[in-house]
Amino acid sequence: MASDFYTYRREVKSRRSRKRWVLVIFALLLILSAVAGAFWFWKGEGAPAAAVQSTPEEAQAQAVTTPTPAPTPTPAAPATAETAGYAPQRLLPAVDTASWDKSEKVEATLNQDYQNTDHRMVALPMLGTVTDDYFNTVTFVGDSLTSGLGIYATGYQNAHYAAYKNIGPDVIVNNGTVTNAVTGATETPIETIVASQPDYVYLLFGTNTMVQPNNEEKLLAYYERMIDTLRENLNPGVIFYIQAIPGVQEDVVLKRPGLDNARIAAVNDQIANLALRKGCYFVNIREALTKPDGSLIDEYDANYDGVHFNPAGYQAWSDYLATHTAWNRRSIYLGENPYYIYGT
């Protein structure tokens, strides 16, 4: 038994001895790891070097070979949706600001070719009511329909008129000599218009030209050329208004096949398109002068010819013009000034 006891004690002491050696070895490893880490830290960051006396030649060589310290890095910008990898999909391509951020003229970036224009949708809306003095610097240019605004007291007799019977815009462009239906003077329209020095020019042509069918292209071509000619001869600040061709009585088409109200409406669409392209305002006077089907209101029919207007018609026409102008800070309005809509 004693032998077994001493054998057991030796085995216990042996196990304890092995455990102590394991602990000692583990402690040594920790110490070595700490020393190695301190060494690498000292080597990477650099420690103050002991002052060493060097010769001038060594100092100069050291100054030449010592690299310039790197600049302190700028802190990283906050993470955004794009840097995080889930940037939203662009709906439009990126805009090259260099193409327009400059003083010289650049090419237009929008499609300026208007298609399928409805003249009712692009016409001037009702705004404030200007006083009669607004028309002191207005020149009305047109045919016999326009002349009534200057002949009847229900129109604007204080305005200027270049209105002539049985003409179209081709007479203006070709610089023909005609008789003014308001003043009775024989004159050249361009000279009369320029002499009036207008702030606003109101145009109305088409009824005489459309008497003949299939000449829409002629009307529009001369209309556009007439606007260009007037702009070449007038001051740059003159504002142009193009008025819609009014409708006619339903039976007029029987004698004058070209004057069909459906055709007139279609041509007005093209004239409204022209106004957009040429930077003019379009005034839909048909709203005041025709019935919903586009035909002339019976009470406004002069001499029952189905085309021209009586004084009541010109009253409705002039009232409509007074309430359908582009806002202008120079204008004087009855009552309060309307809000800025179109600008000057």
mmCIF file of C-alpha atoms in Angstrom:
data_model
loop_
_atom_site.group_PDB
_atom_site.id
_atom_site.type_symbol
_atom_site.label_atom_id
_atom_site.label_comp_id
_atom_site.label_asym_id
_atom_site.label_seq_id
_atom_site.Cartn_x
_atom_site.Cartn_y
_atom_site.Cartn_z
ATOM 1 C CA MET A 1 0.000 0.000 0.000
ATOM 2 C CA ALA A 2 2.836 2.359 0.972
ATOM 3 C CA SER A 3 4.445 1.744 -2.349
ATOM 4 C CA ASP A 4 1.268 2.681 -4.131
ATOM 5 C CA PHE A 5 0.931 5.840 -2.075
ATOM 6 C CA TYR A 6 4.423 7.081 -2.921
ATOM 7 C CA THR A 7 3.891 6.179 -6.545
ATOM 8 C CA TYR A 8 0.702 8.237 -6.565
ATOM 9 C CA ARG A 9 2.477 11.247 -4.984
ATOM 10 C CA ARG A 10 5.240 11.189 -7.603
ATOM 11 C CA GLU A 11 2.656 11.117 -10.383
ATOM 12 C CA VAL A 12 0.810 14.108 -8.856
ATOM 13 C CA LYS A 13 4.041 16.088 -8.446
ATOM 14 C CA SER A 14 5.010 15.241 -12.022
ATOM 15 C CA ARG A 15 1.689 16.527 -13.364
ATOM 16 C CA ARG A 16 1.996 19.738 -11.288
ATOM 17 C CA SER A 17 5.540 20.243 -12.551
ATOM 18 C CA ARG A 18 4.465 19.865 -16.182
ATOM 19 C CA LYS A 19 1.604 22.387 -15.607
ATOM 20 C CA ARG A 20 4.026 24.950 -14.133
ATOM 21 C CA TRP A 21 6.333 24.604 -17.154
ATOM 22 C CA VAL A 22 3.383 25.102 -19.498
ATOM 23 C CA LEU A 23 2.425 28.309 -17.677
ATOM 24 C CA VAL A 24 6.022 29.540 -17.723
ATOM 25 C CA ILE A 25 6.341 28.871 -21.476
ATOM 26 C CA PHE A 26 2.981 30.619 -22.138
ATOM 27 C CA ALA A 27 4.140 33.646 -20.098
ATOM 28 C CA LEU A 28 7.392 33.786 -22.058
ATOM 29 C CA LEU A 29 5.486 33.698 -25.339
ATOM 30 C CA LEU A 30 3.313 36.637 -24.210
ATOM 31 C CA ILE A 31 6.399 38.606 -23.241
ATOM 32 C CA LEU A 32 8.058 37.882 -26.600
ATOM 33 C CA SER A 33 4.888 38.916 -28.454
ATOM 34 C CA ALA A 34 4.722 42.210 -26.559
ATOM 35 C CA VAL A 35 8.414 42.909 -27.237
ATOM 36 C CA ALA A 36 7.979 42.149 -30.955
ATOM 37 C CA GLY A 37 4.922 44.425 -31.194
ATOM 38 C CA ALA A 38 6.756 47.270 -29.487
ATOM 39 C CA PHE A 39 9.704 46.768 -31.841
ATOM 40 C CA TRP A 40 7.553 46.928 -34.974
ATOM 41 C CA PHE A 41 5.639 49.945 -33.625
ATOM 42 C CA TRP A 42 8.886 51.740 -32.901
ATOM 43 C CA LYS A 43 10.270 50.867 -36.320
ATOM 44 C CA GLY A 44 7.069 51.978 -38.237
ATOM 45 C CA GLU A 45 6.215 55.240 -36.432
ATOM 46 C CA GLY A 46 9.757 56.211 -35.682
ATOM 47 C CA ALA A 47 11.203 57.121 -32.332
ATOM 48 C CA PRO A 48 13.242 60.147 -31.475
ATOM 49 C CA ALA A 49 16.721 59.360 -32.672
ATOM 50 C CA ALA A 50 19.658 59.928 -30.419
ATOM 51 C CA ALA A 51 21.510 63.071 -31.174
ATOM 52 C CA VAL A 52 24.380 62.169 -33.432
ATOM 53 C CA GLN A 53 27.025 64.617 -34.416
ATOM 54 C CA SER A 54 27.321 64.676 -38.198
ATOM 55 C CA THR A 55 29.615 66.436 -40.567
ATOM 56 C CA PRO A 56 28.330 69.268 -42.857
ATOM 57 C CA GLU A 57 28.698 66.950 -45.872
ATOM 58 C CA GLU A 58 26.523 64.276 -44.194
ATOM 59 C CA ALA A 59 23.896 66.863 -43.182
ATOM 60 C CA GLN A 60 23.695 68.142 -46.800
ATOM 61 C CA ALA A 61 23.344 64.598 -48.166
ATOM 62 C CA GLN A 62 20.630 63.849 -45.649
ATOM 63 C CA ALA A 63 18.720 67.003 -46.596
ATOM 64 C CA VAL A 64 18.836 65.986 -50.265
ATOM 65 C CA THR A 65 17.778 62.396 -49.833
ATOM 66 C CA THR A 66 15.142 62.889 -47.135
ATOM 67 C CA PRO A 67 11.704 62.581 -48.826
ATOM 68 C CA THR A 68 9.098 65.335 -48.425
ATOM 69 C CA PRO A 69 6.422 64.354 -45.867
ATOM 70 C CA ALA A 70 3.136 63.345 -47.479
ATOM 71 C CA PRO A 71 0.221 65.821 -47.019
ATOM 72 C CA THR A 72 -2.409 65.021 -44.468
ATOM 73 C CA PRO A 73 -5.208 63.148 -46.228
ATOM 74 C CA THR A 74 -8.563 64.952 -46.549
ATOM 75 C CA PRO A 75 -11.315 63.345 -44.461
ATOM 76 C CA ALA A 76 -13.572 61.177 -46.545
ATOM 77 C CA ALA A 77 -16.908 62.733 -47.627
ATOM 78 C CA PRO A 78 -20.060 61.359 -46.006
ATOM 79 C CA ALA A 79 -21.451 58.351 -47.732
ATOM 80 C CA THR A 80 -24.207 59.067 -50.270
ATOM 81 C CA ALA A 81 -26.656 56.936 -52.166
ATOM 82 C CA GLU A 82 -24.293 56.810 -55.151
ATOM 83 C CA THR A 83 -21.136 55.930 -53.125
ATOM 84 C CA ALA A 84 -23.049 53.307 -51.215
ATOM 85 C CA GLY A 85 -23.715 51.460 -54.470
ATOM 86 C CA TYR A 86 -27.439 52.033 -54.881
ATOM 87 C CA ALA A 87 -27.616 55.313 -56.845
ATOM 88 C CA PRO A 88 -31.068 55.971 -58.364
ATOM 89 C CA GLN A 89 -31.484 55.604 -62.114
ATOM 90 C CA ARG A 90 -31.337 58.951 -63.976
ATOM 91 C CA LEU A 91 -34.533 59.823 -65.832
ATOM 92 C CA LEU A 92 -32.742 62.312 -68.118
ATOM 93 C CA PRO A 93 -29.207 62.330 -69.491
ATOM 94 C CA ALA A 94 -26.672 64.559 -67.839
ATOM 95 C CA VAL A 95 -26.640 68.155 -69.124
ATOM 96 C CA ASP A 96 -23.448 69.548 -70.581
ATOM 97 C CA THR A 97 -23.475 72.994 -68.987
ATOM 98 C CA ALA A 98 -20.487 74.085 -71.044
ATOM 99 C CA SER A 99 -22.710 74.156 -74.136
ATOM 100 C CA TRP A 100 -24.943 76.935 -72.819
ATOM 101 C CA ASP A 101 -23.053 78.625 -69.970
ATOM 102 C CA LYS A 102 -21.440 81.242 -72.188
ATOM 103 C CA SER A 103 -22.235 84.626 -73.626
ATOM 104 C CA GLU A 104 -22.345 83.902 -77.350
ATOM 105 C CA LYS A 105 -25.384 82.540 -79.158
ATOM 106 C CA VAL A 106 -25.870 78.779 -78.982
ATOM 107 C CA GLU A 107 -28.004 76.383 -80.950
ATOM 108 C CA ALA A 108 -31.571 75.852 -79.741
ATOM 109 C CA THR A 109 -32.006 72.670 -77.725
ATOM 110 C CA LEU A 110 -35.794 72.410 -77.925
ATOM 111 C CA ASN A 111 -37.901 71.332 -80.871
ATOM 112 C CA GLN A 112 -39.476 74.537 -82.162
ATOM 113 C CA ASP A 113 -41.515 72.858 -84.873
ATOM 114 C CA TYR A 114 -45.050 72.906 -83.470
ATOM 115 C CA GLN A 115 -47.317 70.190 -84.826
ATOM 116 C CA ASN A 116 -51.123 69.881 -84.797
ATOM 117 C CA THR A 117 -51.580 73.239 -83.088
ATOM 118 C CA ASP A 118 -55.117 73.993 -81.857
ATOM 119 C CA HIS A 119 -55.571 77.753 -82.145
ATOM 120 C CA ARG A 120 -57.936 77.783 -79.172
ATOM 121 C CA MET A 121 -55.268 76.328 -76.884
ATOM 122 C CA VAL A 122 -52.478 78.778 -77.720
ATOM 123 C CA ALA A 123 -54.553 81.954 -77.795
ATOM 124 C CA LEU A 124 -54.129 84.709 -75.215
ATOM 125 C CA PRO A 125 -56.380 84.194 -72.171
ATOM 126 C CA MET A 126 -58.517 86.922 -70.636
ATOM 127 C CA LEU A 127 -56.441 89.230 -68.478
ATOM 128 C CA GLY A 128 -57.202 92.722 -67.183
ATOM 129 C CA THR A 129 -59.051 95.362 -69.185
ATOM 130 C CA VAL A 130 -56.789 98.015 -70.659
ATOM 131 C CA THR A 131 -58.021 101.578 -71.054
ATOM 132 C CA ASP A 132 -58.762 103.074 -74.470
ATOM 133 C CA ASP A 133 -55.457 104.932 -74.301
ATOM 134 C CA TYR A 134 -53.698 101.590 -74.845
ATOM 135 C CA PHE A 135 -54.828 101.743 -78.495
ATOM 136 C CA ASN A 136 -53.312 105.196 -79.097
ATOM 137 C CA THR A 137 -50.086 103.455 -80.132
ATOM 138 C CA VAL A 138 -51.735 100.478 -81.877
ATOM 139 C CA THR A 139 -51.704 100.089 -85.655
ATOM 140 C CA PHE A 140 -54.278 97.712 -87.106
ATOM 141 C CA VAL A 141 -53.209 96.093 -90.373
ATOM 142 C CA GLY A 142 -55.705 94.105 -92.414
ATOM 143 C CA ASP A 143 -58.536 94.025 -94.918
ATOM 144 C CA SER A 144 -62.057 95.478 -94.905
ATOM 145 C CA LEU A 145 -62.970 93.530 -91.743
ATOM 146 C CA THR A 146 -60.307 95.507 -89.868
ATOM 147 C CA SER A 147 -61.436 98.841 -91.299
ATOM 148 C CA GLY A 148 -64.694 98.716 -89.327
ATOM 149 C CA LEU A 149 -62.773 99.116 -86.064
ATOM 150 C CA GLY A 150 -61.731 102.574 -87.291
ATOM 151 C CA ILE A 151 -64.964 103.546 -89.030
ATOM 152 C CA TYR A 152 -67.543 102.745 -86.347
ATOM 153 C CA ALA A 153 -67.631 104.546 -83.014
ATOM 154 C CA THR A 154 -67.878 101.148 -81.324
ATOM 155 C CA GLY A 155 -64.318 100.389 -82.421
ATOM 156 C CA TYR A 156 -61.089 102.269 -81.679
ATOM 157 C CA GLN A 157 -60.980 105.507 -83.645
ATOM 158 C CA ASN A 158 -57.921 106.684 -81.720
ATOM 159 C CA ALA A 159 -55.817 103.857 -83.177
ATOM 160 C CA HIS A 160 -53.910 103.901 -86.492
ATOM 161 C CA TYR A 161 -55.115 101.900 -89.483
ATOM 162 C CA ALA A 162 -53.522 100.329 -92.529
ATOM 163 C CA ALA A 163 -56.720 98.602 -93.672
ATOM 164 C CA TYR A 164 -57.612 98.008 -97.325
ATOM 165 C CA LYS A 165 -60.475 96.347 -99.168
ATOM 166 C CA ASN A 166 -60.038 93.033 -100.957
ATOM 167 C CA ILE A 167 -56.376 92.460 -100.089
ATOM 168 C CA GLY A 168 -54.232 89.738 -98.568
ATOM 169 C CA PRO A 169 -50.750 89.825 -97.041
ATOM 170 C CA ASP A 170 -49.199 89.555 -100.511
ATOM 171 C CA VAL A 171 -50.131 93.201 -101.191
ATOM 172 C CA ILE A 172 -48.169 94.286 -98.111
ATOM 173 C CA VAL A 173 -45.155 92.162 -99.064
ATOM 174 C CA ASN A 174 -45.169 93.332 -102.700
ATOM 175 C CA ASN A 175 -45.372 96.977 -101.579
ATOM 176 C CA GLY A 176 -48.467 97.678 -103.624
ATOM 177 C CA THR A 177 -50.272 101.039 -103.715
ATOM 178 C CA VAL A 178 -53.832 100.836 -102.380
ATOM 179 C CA THR A 179 -56.580 103.007 -100.898
ATOM 180 C CA ASN A 180 -56.924 103.089 -97.127
ATOM 181 C CA ALA A 181 -60.503 102.069 -96.253
ATOM 182 C CA VAL A 182 -60.461 104.224 -93.095
ATOM 183 C CA THR A 183 -58.684 107.420 -94.175
ATOM 184 C CA GLY A 184 -59.366 107.263 -97.920
ATOM 185 C CA ALA A 185 -55.705 107.991 -98.728
ATOM 186 C CA THR A 186 -53.906 106.247 -101.555
ATOM 187 C CA GLU A 187 -50.713 104.918 -100.043
ATOM 188 C CA THR A 188 -48.106 102.216 -99.717
ATOM 189 C CA PRO A 189 -49.003 100.129 -96.641
ATOM 190 C CA ILE A 190 -45.436 99.658 -95.368
ATOM 191 C CA GLU A 191 -44.822 103.423 -95.411
ATOM 192 C CA THR A 192 -48.085 104.073 -93.572
ATOM 193 C CA ILE A 193 -47.324 101.477 -90.896
ATOM 194 C CA VAL A 194 -43.791 102.757 -90.307
ATOM 195 C CA ALA A 195 -44.987 106.375 -90.140
ATOM 196 C CA SER A 196 -47.467 105.476 -87.380
ATOM 197 C CA GLN A 197 -44.556 104.422 -85.090
ATOM 198 C CA PRO A 198 -46.601 101.769 -83.293
ATOM 199 C CA ASP A 199 -45.888 100.024 -80.005
ATOM 200 C CA TYR A 200 -48.282 97.231 -81.019
ATOM 201 C CA VAL A 201 -49.273 95.876 -84.434
ATOM 202 C CA TYR A 202 -52.503 93.878 -84.847
ATOM 203 C CA LEU A 203 -52.704 91.730 -87.980
ATOM 204 C CA LEU A 204 -55.757 90.140 -89.591
ATOM 205 C CA PHE A 205 -55.692 88.576 -93.057
ATOM 206 C CA GLY A 206 -57.142 85.516 -94.732
ATOM 207 C CA THR A 207 -60.793 86.067 -95.631
ATOM 208 C CA ASN A 208 -60.074 87.459 -99.100
ATOM 209 C CA THR A 209 -57.293 84.985 -99.852
ATOM 210 C CA MET A 210 -59.415 82.003 -98.783
ATOM 211 C CA VAL A 211 -62.239 82.825 -101.168
ATOM 212 C CA GLN A 212 -60.354 80.632 -103.599
ATOM 213 C CA PRO A 213 -59.841 77.012 -102.466
ATOM 214 C CA ASN A 214 -56.495 75.235 -102.068
ATOM 215 C CA ASN A 215 -54.374 78.316 -101.414
ATOM 216 C CA GLU A 216 -53.538 77.865 -97.731
ATOM 217 C CA GLU A 217 -49.831 77.586 -98.485
ATOM 218 C CA LYS A 218 -49.874 80.912 -100.340
ATOM 219 C CA LEU A 219 -51.634 82.632 -97.435
ATOM 220 C CA LEU A 220 -49.205 81.287 -94.821
ATOM 221 C CA ALA A 221 -46.101 81.975 -96.910
ATOM 222 C CA TYR A 222 -47.042 85.610 -97.493
ATOM 223 C CA TYR A 223 -48.201 85.989 -93.884
ATOM 224 C CA GLU A 224 -44.789 84.925 -92.617
ATOM 225 C CA ARG A 225 -42.939 87.097 -95.113
ATOM 226 C CA MET A 226 -45.134 90.069 -94.142
ATOM 227 C CA ILE A 227 -44.168 89.681 -90.461
ATOM 228 C CA ASP A 228 -40.494 89.555 -91.422
ATOM 229 C CA THR A 229 -40.853 92.647 -93.623
ATOM 230 C CA LEU A 230 -42.586 94.632 -90.877
ATOM 231 C CA ARG A 231 -39.936 93.671 -88.332
ATOM 232 C CA GLU A 232 -37.204 94.769 -90.720
ATOM 233 C CA ASN A 233 -38.791 98.225 -90.941
ATOM 234 C CA LEU A 234 -40.103 98.806 -87.397
ATOM 235 C CA ASN A 235 -38.408 99.334 -84.064
ATOM 236 C CA PRO A 236 -37.174 96.132 -82.376
ATOM 237 C CA GLY A 237 -39.527 96.507 -79.387
ATOM 238 C CA VAL A 238 -42.783 96.401 -81.381
ATOM 239 C CA ILE A 239 -45.157 93.666 -80.187
ATOM 240 C CA PHE A 240 -47.169 91.717 -82.785
ATOM 241 C CA TYR A 241 -50.656 90.297 -82.311
ATOM 242 C CA ILE A 242 -52.125 87.963 -84.931
ATOM 243 C CA GLN A 243 -55.916 87.754 -84.861
ATOM 244 C CA ALA A 244 -57.915 84.682 -85.839
ATOM 245 C CA ILE A 245 -59.941 84.723 -89.040
ATOM 246 C CA PRO A 246 -63.604 85.092 -87.965
ATOM 247 C CA GLY A 247 -66.221 82.650 -89.116
ATOM 248 C CA VAL A 248 -68.958 83.371 -91.668
ATOM 249 C CA GLN A 249 -72.648 82.561 -91.945
ATOM 250 C CA GLU A 250 -73.422 78.953 -92.890
ATOM 251 C CA ASP A 251 -74.780 79.804 -96.355
ATOM 252 C CA VAL A 252 -71.727 81.818 -97.460
ATOM 253 C CA VAL A 253 -69.978 78.628 -98.551
ATOM 254 C CA LEU A 254 -72.613 78.152 -101.261
ATOM 255 C CA LYS A 255 -71.423 81.272 -103.095
ATOM 256 C CA ARG A 256 -67.818 81.269 -101.949
ATOM 257 C CA PRO A 257 -66.690 77.634 -101.603
ATOM 258 C CA GLY A 258 -63.403 78.577 -99.999
ATOM 259 C CA LEU A 259 -65.093 80.207 -97.004
ATOM 260 C CA ASP A 260 -66.090 77.021 -95.222
ATOM 261 C CA ASN A 261 -66.074 77.346 -91.430
ATOM 262 C CA ALA A 262 -64.339 73.995 -90.981
ATOM 263 C CA ARG A 263 -61.604 75.125 -93.364
ATOM 264 C CA ILE A 264 -61.344 78.500 -91.612
ATOM 265 C CA ALA A 265 -60.827 76.704 -88.290
ATOM 266 C CA ALA A 266 -58.104 74.517 -89.798
ATOM 267 C CA VAL A 267 -56.302 77.528 -91.280
ATOM 268 C CA ASN A 268 -56.523 79.291 -87.917
ATOM 269 C CA ASP A 269 -54.669 76.333 -86.429
ATOM 270 C CA GLN A 270 -51.869 76.930 -88.912
ATOM 271 C CA ILE A 271 -51.870 80.688 -88.281
ATOM 272 C CA ALA A 272 -51.597 80.022 -84.532
ATOM 273 C CA ASN A 273 -48.654 77.747 -85.350
ATOM 274 C CA LEU A 274 -47.137 80.604 -87.322
ATOM 275 C CA ALA A 275 -47.605 82.971 -84.368
ATOM 276 C CA LEU A 276 -45.717 80.572 -82.092
ATOM 277 C CA ARG A 277 -42.853 80.209 -84.527
ATOM 278 C CA LYS A 278 -42.545 83.946 -85.171
ATOM 279 C CA GLY A 279 -42.821 85.053 -81.534
ATOM 280 C CA CYS A 280 -46.234 86.739 -81.930
ATOM 281 C CA TYR A 281 -49.317 86.639 -79.714
ATOM 282 C CA PHE A 282 -52.398 84.907 -81.112
ATOM 283 C CA VAL A 283 -55.784 86.487 -80.319
ATOM 284 C CA ASN A 284 -58.814 84.247 -80.884
ATOM 285 C CA ILE A 285 -61.460 86.879 -81.674
ATOM 286 C CA ARG A 286 -63.691 84.037 -82.934
ATOM 287 C CA GLU A 287 -64.709 83.526 -79.301
ATOM 288 C CA ALA A 288 -66.504 86.885 -79.333
ATOM 289 C CA LEU A 289 -67.840 86.882 -82.900
ATOM 290 C CA THR A 290 -69.002 83.352 -83.725
ATOM 291 C CA LYS A 291 -71.341 80.688 -82.404
ATOM 292 C CA PRO A 292 -70.096 77.356 -81.009
ATOM 293 C CA ASP A 293 -70.242 75.840 -84.497
ATOM 294 C CA GLY A 294 -67.886 78.558 -85.795
ATOM 295 C CA SER A 295 -70.459 80.524 -87.792
ATOM 296 C CA LEU A 296 -70.963 84.295 -87.515
ATOM 297 C CA ILE A 297 -73.396 85.392 -84.791
ATOM 298 C CA ASP A 298 -76.606 86.526 -86.482
ATOM 299 C CA GLU A 299 -76.909 89.763 -84.497
ATOM 300 C CA TYR A 300 -73.468 90.879 -85.724
ATOM 301 C CA ASP A 301 -74.110 90.310 -89.456
ATOM 302 C CA ALA A 302 -73.787 93.585 -91.404
ATOM 303 C CA ASN A 303 -76.167 93.933 -94.356
ATOM 304 C CA TYR A 304 -76.758 90.198 -94.026
ATOM 305 C CA ASP A 305 -73.815 89.421 -96.274
ATOM 306 C CA GLY A 306 -72.632 86.746 -93.817
ATOM 307 C CA VAL A 307 -69.042 88.066 -93.676
ATOM 308 C CA HIS A 308 -68.834 91.629 -92.397
ATOM 309 C CA PHE A 309 -69.854 93.032 -89.012
ATOM 310 C CA ASN A 310 -72.230 95.750 -87.882
ATOM 311 C CA PRO A 311 -71.523 98.219 -85.036
ATOM 312 C CA ALA A 312 -72.646 95.663 -82.424
ATOM 313 C CA GLY A 313 -70.143 93.192 -83.793
ATOM 314 C CA TYR A 314 -67.320 95.731 -83.623
ATOM 315 C CA GLN A 315 -68.308 96.538 -80.052
ATOM 316 C CA ALA A 316 -67.926 92.863 -79.127
ATOM 317 C CA TRP A 317 -64.642 92.728 -81.062
ATOM 318 C CA SER A 318 -63.131 95.823 -79.414
ATOM 319 C CA ASP A 319 -64.254 94.666 -75.939
ATOM 320 C CA TYR A 320 -62.535 91.336 -76.532
ATOM 321 C CA LEU A 321 -59.282 93.004 -77.588
ATOM 322 C CA ALA A 322 -59.281 95.188 -74.459
ATOM 323 C CA THR A 323 -59.482 92.109 -72.223
ATOM 324 C CA HIS A 324 -57.006 89.941 -74.155
ATOM 325 C CA THR A 325 -53.624 91.666 -74.160
ATOM 326 C CA ALA A 326 -50.287 90.386 -72.998
ATOM 327 C CA TRP A 327 -49.422 91.862 -69.606
ATOM 328 C CA ASN A 328 -47.211 94.906 -69.885
ATOM 329 C CA ARG A 329 -46.067 97.137 -67.017
ATOM 330 C CA ARG A 330 -46.528 100.142 -69.311
ATOM 331 C CA SER A 331 -50.232 99.418 -69.743
ATOM 332 C CA ILE A 332 -52.913 101.076 -67.646
ATOM 333 C CA TYR A 333 -55.751 98.778 -66.591
ATOM 334 C CA LEU A 334 -59.274 99.496 -65.428
ATOM 335 C CA GLY A 335 -59.365 98.567 -61.740
ATOM 336 C CA GLU A 336 -56.416 96.727 -60.227
ATOM 337 C CA ASN A 337 -53.492 95.622 -62.329
ATOM 338 C CA PRO A 338 -53.651 91.928 -63.158
ATOM 339 C CA TYR A 339 -50.973 89.526 -62.057
ATOM 340 C CA TYR A 340 -47.846 89.153 -64.136
ATOM 341 C CA ILE A 341 -48.521 86.320 -66.623
ATOM 342 C CA TYR A 342 -46.786 86.846 -69.936
ATOM 343 C CA GLY A 343 -44.231 89.502 -69.084
ATOM 344 C CA THR A 344 -42.884 92.238 -71.267
#
